[in-house]
XYZ file of C-alpha atoms in Angstrom:
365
model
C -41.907 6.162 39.810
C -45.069 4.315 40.750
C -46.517 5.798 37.568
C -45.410 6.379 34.238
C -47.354 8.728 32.606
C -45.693 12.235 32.078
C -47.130 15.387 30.797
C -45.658 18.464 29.121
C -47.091 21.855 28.369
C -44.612 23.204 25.974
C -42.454 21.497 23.393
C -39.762 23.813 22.815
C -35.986 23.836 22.757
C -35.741 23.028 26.453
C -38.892 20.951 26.995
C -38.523 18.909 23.590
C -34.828 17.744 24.876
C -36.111 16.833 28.368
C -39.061 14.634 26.683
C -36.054 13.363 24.805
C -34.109 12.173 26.999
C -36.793 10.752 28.792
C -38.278 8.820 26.097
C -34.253 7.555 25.716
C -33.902 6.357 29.095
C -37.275 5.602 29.783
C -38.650 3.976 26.252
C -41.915 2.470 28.559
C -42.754 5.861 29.800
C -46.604 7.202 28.316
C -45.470 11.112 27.496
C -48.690 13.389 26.856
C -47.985 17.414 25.562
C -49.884 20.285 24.643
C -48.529 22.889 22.683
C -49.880 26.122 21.018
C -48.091 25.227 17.235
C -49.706 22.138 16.279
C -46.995 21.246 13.931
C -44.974 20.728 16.924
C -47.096 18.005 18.489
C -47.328 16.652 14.848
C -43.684 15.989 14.866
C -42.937 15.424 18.069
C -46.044 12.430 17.675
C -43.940 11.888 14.105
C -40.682 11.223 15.924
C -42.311 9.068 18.436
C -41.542 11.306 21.500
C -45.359 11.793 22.530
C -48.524 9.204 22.587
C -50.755 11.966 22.447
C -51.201 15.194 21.384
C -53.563 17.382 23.575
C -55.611 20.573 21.955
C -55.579 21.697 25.645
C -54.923 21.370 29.332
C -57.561 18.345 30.044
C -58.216 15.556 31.979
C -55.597 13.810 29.680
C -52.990 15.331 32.410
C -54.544 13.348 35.406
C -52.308 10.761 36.727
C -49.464 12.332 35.529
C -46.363 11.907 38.125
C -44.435 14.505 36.472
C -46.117 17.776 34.366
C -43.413 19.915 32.996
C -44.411 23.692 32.457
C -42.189 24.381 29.684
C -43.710 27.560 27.458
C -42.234 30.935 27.840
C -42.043 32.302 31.636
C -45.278 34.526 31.366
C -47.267 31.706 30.080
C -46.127 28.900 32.866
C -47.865 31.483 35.483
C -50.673 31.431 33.316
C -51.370 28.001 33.069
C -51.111 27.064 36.789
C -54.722 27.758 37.647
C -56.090 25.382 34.943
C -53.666 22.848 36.788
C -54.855 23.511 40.318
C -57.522 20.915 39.655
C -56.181 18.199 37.688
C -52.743 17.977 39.440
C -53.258 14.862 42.314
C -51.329 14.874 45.339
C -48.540 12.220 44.631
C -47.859 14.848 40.921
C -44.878 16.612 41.073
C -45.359 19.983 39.244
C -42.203 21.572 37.879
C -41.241 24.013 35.159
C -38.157 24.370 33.286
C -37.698 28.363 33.353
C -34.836 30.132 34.067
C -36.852 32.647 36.509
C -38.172 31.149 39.630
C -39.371 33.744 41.568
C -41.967 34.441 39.697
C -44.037 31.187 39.733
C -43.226 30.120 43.193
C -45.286 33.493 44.245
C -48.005 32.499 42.052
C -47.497 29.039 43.089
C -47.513 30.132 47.112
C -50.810 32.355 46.081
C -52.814 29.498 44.577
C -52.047 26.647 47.316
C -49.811 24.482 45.353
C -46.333 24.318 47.061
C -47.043 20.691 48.273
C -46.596 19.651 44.404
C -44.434 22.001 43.004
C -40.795 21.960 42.244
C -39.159 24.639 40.277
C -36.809 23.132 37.781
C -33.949 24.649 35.599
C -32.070 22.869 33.312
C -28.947 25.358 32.792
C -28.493 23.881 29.339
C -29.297 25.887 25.769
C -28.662 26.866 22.195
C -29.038 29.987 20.161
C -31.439 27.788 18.199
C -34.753 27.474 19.702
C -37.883 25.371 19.217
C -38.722 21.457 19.397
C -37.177 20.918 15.853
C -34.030 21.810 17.341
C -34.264 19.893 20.407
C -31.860 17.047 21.426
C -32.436 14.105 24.152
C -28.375 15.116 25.202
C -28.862 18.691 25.343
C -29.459 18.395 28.989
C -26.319 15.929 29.683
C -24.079 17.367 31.780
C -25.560 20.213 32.441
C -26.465 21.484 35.979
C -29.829 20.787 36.792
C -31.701 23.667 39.309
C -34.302 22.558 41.518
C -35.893 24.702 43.679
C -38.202 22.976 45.938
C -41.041 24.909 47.632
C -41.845 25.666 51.562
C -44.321 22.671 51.385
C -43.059 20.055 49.102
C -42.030 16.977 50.735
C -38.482 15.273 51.222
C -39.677 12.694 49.242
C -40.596 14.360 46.120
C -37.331 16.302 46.049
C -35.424 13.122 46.271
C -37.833 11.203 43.745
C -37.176 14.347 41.352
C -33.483 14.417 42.338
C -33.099 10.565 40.973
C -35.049 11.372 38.145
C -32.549 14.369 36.939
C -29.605 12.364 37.248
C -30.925 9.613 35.316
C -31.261 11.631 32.635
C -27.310 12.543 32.780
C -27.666 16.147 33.983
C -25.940 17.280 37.410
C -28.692 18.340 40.154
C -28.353 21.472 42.475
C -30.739 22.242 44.908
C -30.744 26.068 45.390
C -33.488 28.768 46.847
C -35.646 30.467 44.287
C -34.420 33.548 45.737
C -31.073 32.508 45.262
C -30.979 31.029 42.304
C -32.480 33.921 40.263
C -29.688 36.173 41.845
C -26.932 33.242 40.286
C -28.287 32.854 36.994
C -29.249 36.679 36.986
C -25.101 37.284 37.219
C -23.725 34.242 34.864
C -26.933 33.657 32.513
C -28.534 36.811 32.219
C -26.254 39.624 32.267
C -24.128 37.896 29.377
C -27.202 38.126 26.928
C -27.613 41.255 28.079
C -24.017 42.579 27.252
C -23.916 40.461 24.035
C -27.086 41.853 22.560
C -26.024 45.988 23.462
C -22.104 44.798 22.190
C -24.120 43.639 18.757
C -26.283 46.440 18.367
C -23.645 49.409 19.427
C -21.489 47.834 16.638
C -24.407 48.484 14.665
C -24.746 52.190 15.579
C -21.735 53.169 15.447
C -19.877 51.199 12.359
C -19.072 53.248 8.773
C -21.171 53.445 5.964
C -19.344 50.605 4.317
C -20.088 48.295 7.265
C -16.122 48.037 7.355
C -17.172 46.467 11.549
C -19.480 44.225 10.517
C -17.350 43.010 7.810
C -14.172 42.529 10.015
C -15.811 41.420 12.971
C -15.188 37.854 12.799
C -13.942 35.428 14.766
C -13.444 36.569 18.583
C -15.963 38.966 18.300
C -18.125 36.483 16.825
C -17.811 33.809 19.472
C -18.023 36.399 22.096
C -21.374 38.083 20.788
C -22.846 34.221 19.756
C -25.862 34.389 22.705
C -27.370 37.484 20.805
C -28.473 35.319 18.351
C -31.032 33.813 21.139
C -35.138 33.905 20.952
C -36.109 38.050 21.553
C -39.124 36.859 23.144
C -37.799 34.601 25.676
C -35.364 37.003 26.604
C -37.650 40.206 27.041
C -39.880 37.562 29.478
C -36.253 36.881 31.129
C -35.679 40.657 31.421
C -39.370 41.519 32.906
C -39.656 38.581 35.171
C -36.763 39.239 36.986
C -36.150 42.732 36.538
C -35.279 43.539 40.267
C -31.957 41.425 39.734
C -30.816 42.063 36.919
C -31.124 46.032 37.155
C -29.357 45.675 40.933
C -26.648 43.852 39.024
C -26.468 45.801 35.738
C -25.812 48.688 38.416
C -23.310 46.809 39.663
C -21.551 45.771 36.551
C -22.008 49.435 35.280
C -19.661 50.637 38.074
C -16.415 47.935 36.914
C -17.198 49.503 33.367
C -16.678 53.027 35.306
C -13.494 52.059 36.752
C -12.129 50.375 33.779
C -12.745 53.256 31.594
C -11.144 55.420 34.848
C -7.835 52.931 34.010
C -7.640 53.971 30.657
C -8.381 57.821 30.748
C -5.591 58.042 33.637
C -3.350 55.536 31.798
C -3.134 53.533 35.113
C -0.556 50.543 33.863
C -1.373 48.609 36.908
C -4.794 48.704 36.965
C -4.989 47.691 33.279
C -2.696 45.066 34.094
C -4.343 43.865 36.837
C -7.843 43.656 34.915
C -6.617 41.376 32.328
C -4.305 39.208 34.528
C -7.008 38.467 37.360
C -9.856 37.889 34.423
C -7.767 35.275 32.171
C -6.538 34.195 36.054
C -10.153 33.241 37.168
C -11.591 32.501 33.738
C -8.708 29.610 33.218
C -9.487 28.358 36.581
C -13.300 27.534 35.315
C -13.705 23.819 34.597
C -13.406 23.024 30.858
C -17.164 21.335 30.456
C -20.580 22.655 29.431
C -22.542 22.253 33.181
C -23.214 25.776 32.888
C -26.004 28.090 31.635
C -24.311 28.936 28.207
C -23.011 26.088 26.618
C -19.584 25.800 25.360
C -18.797 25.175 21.526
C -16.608 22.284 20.579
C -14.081 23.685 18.392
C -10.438 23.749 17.172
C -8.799 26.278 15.259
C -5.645 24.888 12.663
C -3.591 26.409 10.179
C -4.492 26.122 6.903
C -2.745 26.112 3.273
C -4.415 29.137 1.252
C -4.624 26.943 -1.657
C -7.665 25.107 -3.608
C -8.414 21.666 -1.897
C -7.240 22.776 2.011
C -10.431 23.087 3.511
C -11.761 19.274 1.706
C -8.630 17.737 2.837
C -8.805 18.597 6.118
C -12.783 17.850 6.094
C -11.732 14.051 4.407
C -9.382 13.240 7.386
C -12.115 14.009 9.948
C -14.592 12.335 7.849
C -12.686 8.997 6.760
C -12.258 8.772 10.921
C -16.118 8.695 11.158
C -15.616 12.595 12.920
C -18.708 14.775 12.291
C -18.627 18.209 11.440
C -20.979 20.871 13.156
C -19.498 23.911 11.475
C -16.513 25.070 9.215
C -15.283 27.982 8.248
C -11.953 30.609 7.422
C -11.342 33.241 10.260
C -10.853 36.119 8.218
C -8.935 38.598 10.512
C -5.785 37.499 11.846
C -6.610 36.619 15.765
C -3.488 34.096 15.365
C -0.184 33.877 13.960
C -1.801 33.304 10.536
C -5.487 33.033 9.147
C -6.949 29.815 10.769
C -9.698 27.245 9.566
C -12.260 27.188 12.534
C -14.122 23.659 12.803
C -17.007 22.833 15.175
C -18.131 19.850 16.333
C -21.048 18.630 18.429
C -19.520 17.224 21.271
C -16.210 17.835 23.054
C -14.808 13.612 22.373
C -14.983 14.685 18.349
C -12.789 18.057 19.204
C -10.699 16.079 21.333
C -9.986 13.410 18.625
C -9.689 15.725 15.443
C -7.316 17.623 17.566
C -5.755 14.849 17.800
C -5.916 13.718 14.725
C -4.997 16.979 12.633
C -1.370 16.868 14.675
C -1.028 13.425 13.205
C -1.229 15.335 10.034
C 1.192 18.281 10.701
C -1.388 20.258 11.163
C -0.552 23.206 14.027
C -3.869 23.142 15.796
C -5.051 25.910 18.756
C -7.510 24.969 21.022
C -9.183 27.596 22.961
């Protein structure tokens, strides 16, 4: 970079971890931020991530070679006009949402393409804000950029090397394009998740016997409802033209599923499960995509006082942390199972490991 200074508007979830990581490979690097919560640029000033806290978009973001628009969708749009004047023409201008089409229009209207690069990193939690924010939340994840009409070659490429520095996997994709992708493997999910949630809701007993037994599986496959409301209703309105097409779309295999069961088609039903655990198993076993993977394994365990603190004791004397721990209630396996998470997938890998040592009979899923 032939400067150093970087600015973000926004310290959330996803632009606290890229100022992260970029204070953790680049230590040197002057980071600026303005942010609505001042408590957040207190800490993130506190944890040394930021020089300086700004109380608005200023001159302070001049000379920046990289400002990251990172505050909900709606607001990035926003805040582009108070940028058209301070951003010089070696900046690169970039955002981190997971909509595109919206800001490159507004981008396109107010003369900027030459600096801007839309930017995605496909990375997450169900946890949101800076205080949850973590310099390797973006490692290994893919990276979107989507480069304007305008922007040169050489600002793609600088940003390109800057992304994979940081350990994340860059794709260059169309804005069209990409909000098509992630409307399909990113958006629909929540979607899905949050109606699964809230028909369980509706429709469960008096005595909550649903919510009490749904546990495990149900659990895991319902975790993304727990995400920010607000970011998702910005999701949902900025790129509403997708996802509706698709929800149509995914409305019709519901249609012909349900068709399968009413007619008591054995093939069909067959067929559904065998070509989804077919396709799902060929899916590489990392976290590159938009909905990061948990790092757990699943083990017998002794119903008797002491099990869980023996098992947590062999992880722990091995220098293994623990995210997460807990008894699956309903019986999903063989027999009820102590589910442990851990942060990364090397600590599942090794108290996977590590439990067979111990006799334990461990599942990993």
């Amino acid at each position: 970079m032939t400067s150093t200074k970087i600015g973000f508007i926004g310290l959330g979830l996803i632009g606290g971890s890229v100022a992260k990581a970029i204070r953790k490979y680049y230590p040197d690097h002057e980071l600026i931020a303005f942010d609505k919560s001042r408590e957040t640029l207190a800490l993130a000033v506190q944890e040394g991530i930021i020089h300086t806290a700004c109380s608005s978009i200023d001159d302070n973001f001049k000379g920046c070679s990289y400002i990251f628009l990172c505050a909900p969708v709606s607001c990035n749009t926003a805040y582009l006009s108070q940028l058209k004047e301070i951003v010089k023409d070696d900046c690169i201008l970039t955002d981190v949402g997971s909509v595109k089409t919206s800001i490159h229009e507004e981008i396109i209207a107010l003369d900027m393409e030459e600096n801007f690069i839309g930017g995605h990193p496909m990375a997450g939690s169900e946890k949101s804000g800076f205080a949850n924010s973590k310099a390797h939340l973006i490692e290994n994840a893919y990276y979107i950029l989507t480069p304007s009409a305008k922007v040169s070659a050489e600002k793609v490429l600088t940003y390109r090397e800057l992304v994979s520095s940081l350990k994340a996997l860059p794709v260059v994709l169309d804005y069209h394009e990409h909000d098509h992708i992630t409307g399909t493997i990113s958006h629909l999910p929540h979607i899905i998740a949050s109606s699964l949630v809230n028909f369980v809701r509706d429709t469960d007993s008096k005595d909550e016997l649903m919510k009490a037994l749904a546990a495990g599986g149900f659990k895991d496959l319902t975790r993304i409802a727990s995400s920010s409301p607000v970011m998702w209703q910005q999701i949902c309105l900025k790129n509403a033209e997708n996802i509706s097409h698709i929800l149509g779309e995914y409305i019709e295999t519901l249609k012909t599923a349900k068709d399968a069961v009413d007619s008591g088609n054995e093939k069909a039903l067959y067929t559904l499960f065998e070509s989804s655990r077919d396709y799902r198993d060929s899916m590489p076993n990392s976290s590159a995509g938009p909905i990061k993977k948990q790092f757990a394994v699943y083990c017998d365990i002794i119903d008797e006082a002491g099990g869980i603190a023996t098992i947590a004791t062999i992880l722990a004397s091995n220098n293994i942390n623990i995210k997460n721990i807990g008894i699956i209630h309903n019986r999903e396996f063989e027999e009820g199972v102590l589910r442990i998470e851990f942060y990364d997938g090397t600590a599942s890998a090794k108290a996977a490991e590590l439990l067979q040592k111990y006799r334990y009979i461990v599942y990993e899923r």
